[in-house]
Short mmCIF file of C-alpha atoms and ligand atoms in Angstrom, two decimals:
data_model
loop_
_atom_site.label_atom_id
_atom_site.label_comp_id
_atom_site.label_asym_id
_atom_site.label_seq_id
_atom_site.Cartn_x
_atom_site.Cartn_y
_atom_site.Cartn_z
CA UNK A 1 85.58 90.18 111.70
CA UNK A 2 86.64 92.79 109.09
CA UNK A 3 87.79 91.41 105.74
CA UNK A 4 89.65 93.97 103.60
CA UNK A 5 89.90 93.19 99.95
CA UNK A 6 91.90 95.32 97.45
CA UNK A 7 92.98 95.00 93.84
CA UNK A 8 92.99 96.57 90.44
CA UNK A 9 90.03 96.75 88.04
CA UNK A 10 88.29 93.51 87.14
CA UNK A 11 90.60 91.40 89.22
CA UNK A 12 87.57 89.52 90.65
CA UNK A 13 87.69 91.32 94.16
CA UNK A 14 83.97 92.39 93.95
CA UNK A 15 82.76 88.79 93.28
CA UNK A 16 85.04 87.42 96.01
CA UNK A 17 83.90 90.01 98.36
CA UNK A 18 80.26 89.19 97.80
CA UNK A 19 80.93 85.50 98.14
CA UNK A 20 82.91 85.89 101.28
CA UNK A 21 80.24 88.22 102.84
CA UNK A 22 77.53 85.67 102.09
CA UNK A 23 79.60 82.84 103.51
CA UNK A 24 80.33 84.53 106.83
CA UNK A 25 77.02 86.44 107.03
CA UNK A 26 78.62 89.83 107.03
CA UNK A 27 77.44 93.08 105.46
CA UNK A 28 79.48 94.05 102.29
CA UNK A 29 80.39 97.48 100.99
CA UNK A 30 81.74 97.85 97.39
CA UNK A 31 83.64 101.10 98.04
CA UNK A 32 84.18 101.45 94.24
CA UNK A 33 80.46 102.35 93.99
CA UNK A 34 81.07 105.44 96.22
CA UNK A 35 83.74 106.81 93.80
CA UNK A 36 81.54 105.75 90.85
CA UNK A 37 78.59 107.73 92.35
CA UNK A 38 80.74 110.85 92.70
CA UNK A 39 82.16 110.45 89.17
CA UNK A 40 78.67 109.90 87.64
CA UNK A 41 77.35 113.03 89.28
CA UNK A 42 80.25 115.16 88.16
CA UNK A 43 79.91 113.70 84.59
CA UNK A 44 76.14 114.56 84.64
CA UNK A 45 76.90 118.10 85.86
CA UNK A 46 79.57 118.52 83.22
CA UNK A 47 82.08 119.29 86.06
CA UNK A 48 84.42 116.29 86.01
CA UNK A 49 87.50 118.64 85.73
CA UNK A 50 86.25 120.75 88.68
CA UNK A 51 87.91 119.48 91.86
CA UNK A 52 86.03 121.58 94.34
CA UNK A 53 82.68 120.51 92.75
CA UNK A 54 83.64 116.86 93.11
CA UNK A 55 84.56 117.29 96.71
CA UNK A 56 81.18 118.90 97.32
CA UNK A 57 79.46 115.91 95.54
CA UNK A 58 81.45 113.50 97.76
CA UNK A 59 80.51 115.36 100.98
CA UNK A 60 76.78 115.31 100.05
CA UNK A 61 76.72 111.66 98.90
CA UNK A 62 73.68 109.71 100.05
CA UNK A 63 74.60 106.06 100.07
CA UNK A 64 70.88 104.99 100.20
CA UNK A 65 70.33 106.26 96.72
CA UNK A 66 73.23 104.38 94.95
CA UNK A 67 72.16 102.43 91.95
CA UNK A 68 74.83 99.73 91.45
CA UNK A 69 73.60 98.69 88.05
CA UNK A 70 73.53 102.27 86.60
CA UNK A 71 76.99 102.95 87.97
CA UNK A 72 78.67 100.00 86.28
CA UNK A 73 79.43 101.63 82.88
CA UNK A 74 82.85 101.94 81.51
CA UNK A 75 82.55 105.87 81.27
CA UNK A 76 81.56 105.99 85.01
CA UNK A 77 84.44 103.70 85.90
CA UNK A 78 86.79 106.17 84.20
CA UNK A 79 85.20 109.19 85.80
CA UNK A 80 85.54 107.33 89.19
CA UNK A 81 89.11 106.92 88.85
CA UNK A 82 89.68 110.65 87.93
CA UNK A 83 87.73 111.86 91.10
CA UNK A 84 89.34 109.18 93.32
CA UNK A 85 92.74 110.67 92.74
CA UNK A 86 91.61 113.90 94.63
CA UNK A 87 92.44 113.92 98.41
CA UNK A 88 89.39 115.97 99.26
CA UNK A 89 87.10 113.38 97.61
CA UNK A 90 88.81 110.51 99.50
CA UNK A 91 88.68 112.43 102.84
CA UNK A 92 84.92 113.11 102.27
CA UNK A 93 84.27 109.34 101.98
CA UNK A 94 86.55 108.15 104.71
CA UNK A 95 84.25 108.23 107.80
CA UNK A 96 81.37 106.54 105.85
CA UNK A 97 83.60 103.64 105.10
CA UNK A 98 85.09 103.40 108.62
CA UNK A 99 81.63 103.50 110.10
CA UNK A 100 80.54 100.71 107.86
CA UNK A 101 83.59 98.60 108.94
CA UNK A 102 82.95 99.23 112.56
CA UNK A 103 79.56 97.56 112.59
CA UNK A 104 79.17 95.03 115.38
CA UNK A 105 80.24 91.59 114.00
CA UNK A 106 82.25 93.13 111.21
CA UNK A 107 82.04 93.55 107.57
CA UNK A 108 83.63 92.95 104.18
CA UNK A 109 84.89 95.97 102.29
CA UNK A 110 86.42 95.82 98.80
CA UNK A 111 88.39 98.63 97.01
CA UNK A 112 91.85 100.00 96.45
CA UNK A 113 92.97 101.16 99.95
CA UNK A 114 90.92 99.19 102.47
CA UNK A 115 93.90 97.26 103.83
CA UNK A 116 96.13 100.30 103.70
CA UNK A 117 94.05 103.31 104.71
CA UNK A 118 90.51 102.50 105.68
CA UNK A 119 90.97 99.38 107.80
CA UNK A 120 94.64 98.99 108.48
CA UNK A 121 94.00 96.80 111.49
CA UNK A 122 91.73 94.38 109.68
CA UNK A 123 92.59 90.90 110.63
CA UNK A 124 92.14 89.47 107.23
CA UNK A 125 93.43 91.31 104.14
CA UNK A 126 93.51 90.01 100.55
CA UNK A 127 95.11 91.69 97.56
CA UNK A 128 93.45 90.16 94.52
CA UNK A 129 95.06 90.53 91.14
CA UNK A 130 95.31 89.00 87.69
CA UNK A 131 97.16 89.78 84.53
CA UNK A 132 95.88 92.97 82.61
CA UNK A 133 94.87 90.75 79.60
CA UNK A 134 92.81 88.37 81.71
CA UNK A 135 91.11 91.25 83.54
CA UNK A 136 90.40 92.96 80.18
CA UNK A 137 88.79 89.77 78.95
CA UNK A 138 86.58 89.54 81.94
CA UNK A 139 85.64 93.18 81.84
CA UNK A 140 84.99 92.92 78.08
CA UNK A 141 82.56 89.92 78.60
CA UNK A 142 80.85 91.72 81.40
CA UNK A 143 80.23 94.87 79.22
CA UNK A 144 79.12 92.88 76.26
CA UNK A 145 76.80 90.81 78.61
CA UNK A 146 75.24 94.11 79.80
CA UNK A 147 74.67 95.17 76.18
CA UNK A 148 77.32 97.88 76.35
CA UNK A 149 79.19 98.07 72.99
CA UNK A 150 82.91 97.42 73.67
CA UNK A 151 86.13 96.47 71.84
CA UNK A 152 88.64 94.27 73.65
CA UNK A 153 91.60 96.53 72.67
CA UNK A 154 89.84 99.60 74.18
CA UNK A 155 88.92 97.62 77.31
CA UNK A 156 92.58 96.56 77.72
CA UNK A 157 93.85 100.15 77.11
CA UNK A 158 91.38 101.46 79.72
CA UNK A 159 92.44 98.83 82.17
CA UNK A 160 96.11 99.94 81.72
CA UNK A 161 95.34 103.68 82.09
CA UNK A 162 93.38 103.01 85.22
CA UNK A 163 95.96 100.75 86.74
CA UNK A 164 98.59 103.50 86.11
CA UNK A 165 96.33 106.25 87.54
CA UNK A 166 95.20 104.19 90.57
CA UNK A 167 98.77 103.03 91.43
CA UNK A 168 100.49 106.36 90.66
CA UNK A 169 98.36 108.75 92.52
CA UNK A 170 99.71 110.50 95.58
CA UNK A 171 96.64 110.01 97.75
CA UNK A 172 96.01 106.44 98.91
CA UNK A 173 97.43 104.73 95.82
CA UNK A 174 96.43 101.20 95.00
CA UNK A 175 99.00 99.12 96.84
CA UNK A 176 99.22 95.82 98.63
CA UNK A 177 99.34 96.16 102.44
CA UNK A 178 102.40 94.62 103.89
CA UNK A 179 100.27 92.11 105.93
CA UNK A 180 97.99 91.24 103.03
CA UNK A 181 97.79 87.82 101.40
CA UNK A 182 98.19 87.93 97.58
CA UNK A 183 95.65 86.07 95.49
CA UNK A 184 96.45 85.91 91.81
CA UNK A 185 93.29 84.85 89.94
CA UNK A 186 94.81 84.82 86.41
CA UNK A 187 94.46 80.95 86.16
CA UNK A 188 91.53 80.58 88.42
CA UNK A 189 87.80 80.21 87.79
CA UNK A 190 85.34 81.73 90.23
CA UNK A 191 84.94 78.65 92.44
CA UNK A 192 88.68 78.07 92.59
CA UNK A 193 89.36 81.70 93.39
CA UNK A 194 86.66 81.60 96.16
CA UNK A 195 88.15 78.39 97.68
CA UNK A 196 91.59 80.04 97.56
CA UNK A 197 90.18 83.28 99.25
CA UNK A 198 88.50 81.35 101.88
CA UNK A 199 91.59 79.41 102.87
CA UNK A 200 93.54 82.74 103.01
CA UNK A 201 90.99 84.30 105.22
CA UNK A 202 90.83 81.27 107.48
CA UNK A 203 94.57 81.16 107.78
CA UNK A 204 94.67 85.01 108.52
CA UNK A 205 91.96 84.82 111.19
CA UNK A 206 93.52 81.84 112.95
CA UNK A 207 96.63 83.80 113.25
CA UNK A 208 94.83 87.07 114.43
CA UNK A 209 91.65 85.90 116.02
O1 CDP B 301 85.73 97.05 89.23
P1 CDP B 301 86.45 98.30 88.86
O2 CDP B 301 87.79 98.39 89.38
O3 CDP B 301 86.26 98.61 87.38
O4 CDP B 301 85.79 99.58 89.47
P2 CDP B 301 85.56 99.98 90.99
O5 CDP B 301 86.21 99.00 91.99
O6 CDP B 301 84.14 100.20 91.11
O7 CDP B 301 86.43 101.33 91.12
C1 CDP B 301 86.31 102.31 90.24
C2 CDP B 301 87.39 103.39 90.52
O8 CDP B 301 87.19 103.94 91.85
C3 CDP B 301 88.83 102.73 90.58
O9 CDP B 301 89.48 102.83 89.31
C4 CDP B 301 89.54 103.68 91.56
O10 CDP B 301 90.12 104.73 90.96
C5 CDP B 301 88.46 104.17 92.47
N1 CDP B 301 88.47 103.53 93.78
C6 CDP B 301 89.27 104.00 94.76
O11 CDP B 301 90.12 104.84 94.48
N2 CDP B 301 89.32 103.43 95.99
C7 CDP B 301 88.41 102.52 96.29
N3 CDP B 301 88.53 102.07 97.65
C8 CDP B 301 87.53 101.97 95.37
C9 CDP B 301 87.63 102.54 94.02
#
């Protein structure tokens, strides 16, 4: 079974993807980490503005060396969203994601274009969202918890900029697949959101076994 989970920054999709993967005993790929790794390398090389360089980084990406903790900073999230708007970068990361999804038994993938581009035939698709203010609050707490200095107003502004860039780009924009189930977590805690996600996945897979 393939479970495709998409949604904007800090919507809770990563937590839900991990919980669903553990529940169903499936491997999980946080596809944001791939774009973060490319963005981080371009930042380190001082070549974030160089499209060809970012495509070369994406083509050479070795997923075994990804360090999720180091890639979670706000600056790297911003760089990820810049390189993710480039069609060559997305093309370079496509096969890797499709191979992950095609594992025997299935997989859970979360990102921005899993239900629309990477796994359009996934039997279970969720689009997880929440208000920008609630997402900014969650991201702010996460950054502070990691010891990263942050101001709520800056985090909210960053979320709005990223939403606009991710939804407005020409190449695989953030969009809800027509056959995805919408899960708005604005009013939900983690346990409630997980219960709702599980119910949506169960109902989708009973319709498309
Ligand atoms: O959790 P958060 O949204 O902050 O970050 P993420 O999911 O790690 O994604 C970082 C950036 O990568 C996003 O803003 C997107 O621009 C990009 N991304 C994408 O374009 N497609 C994906 N499948 C996953 C991430």
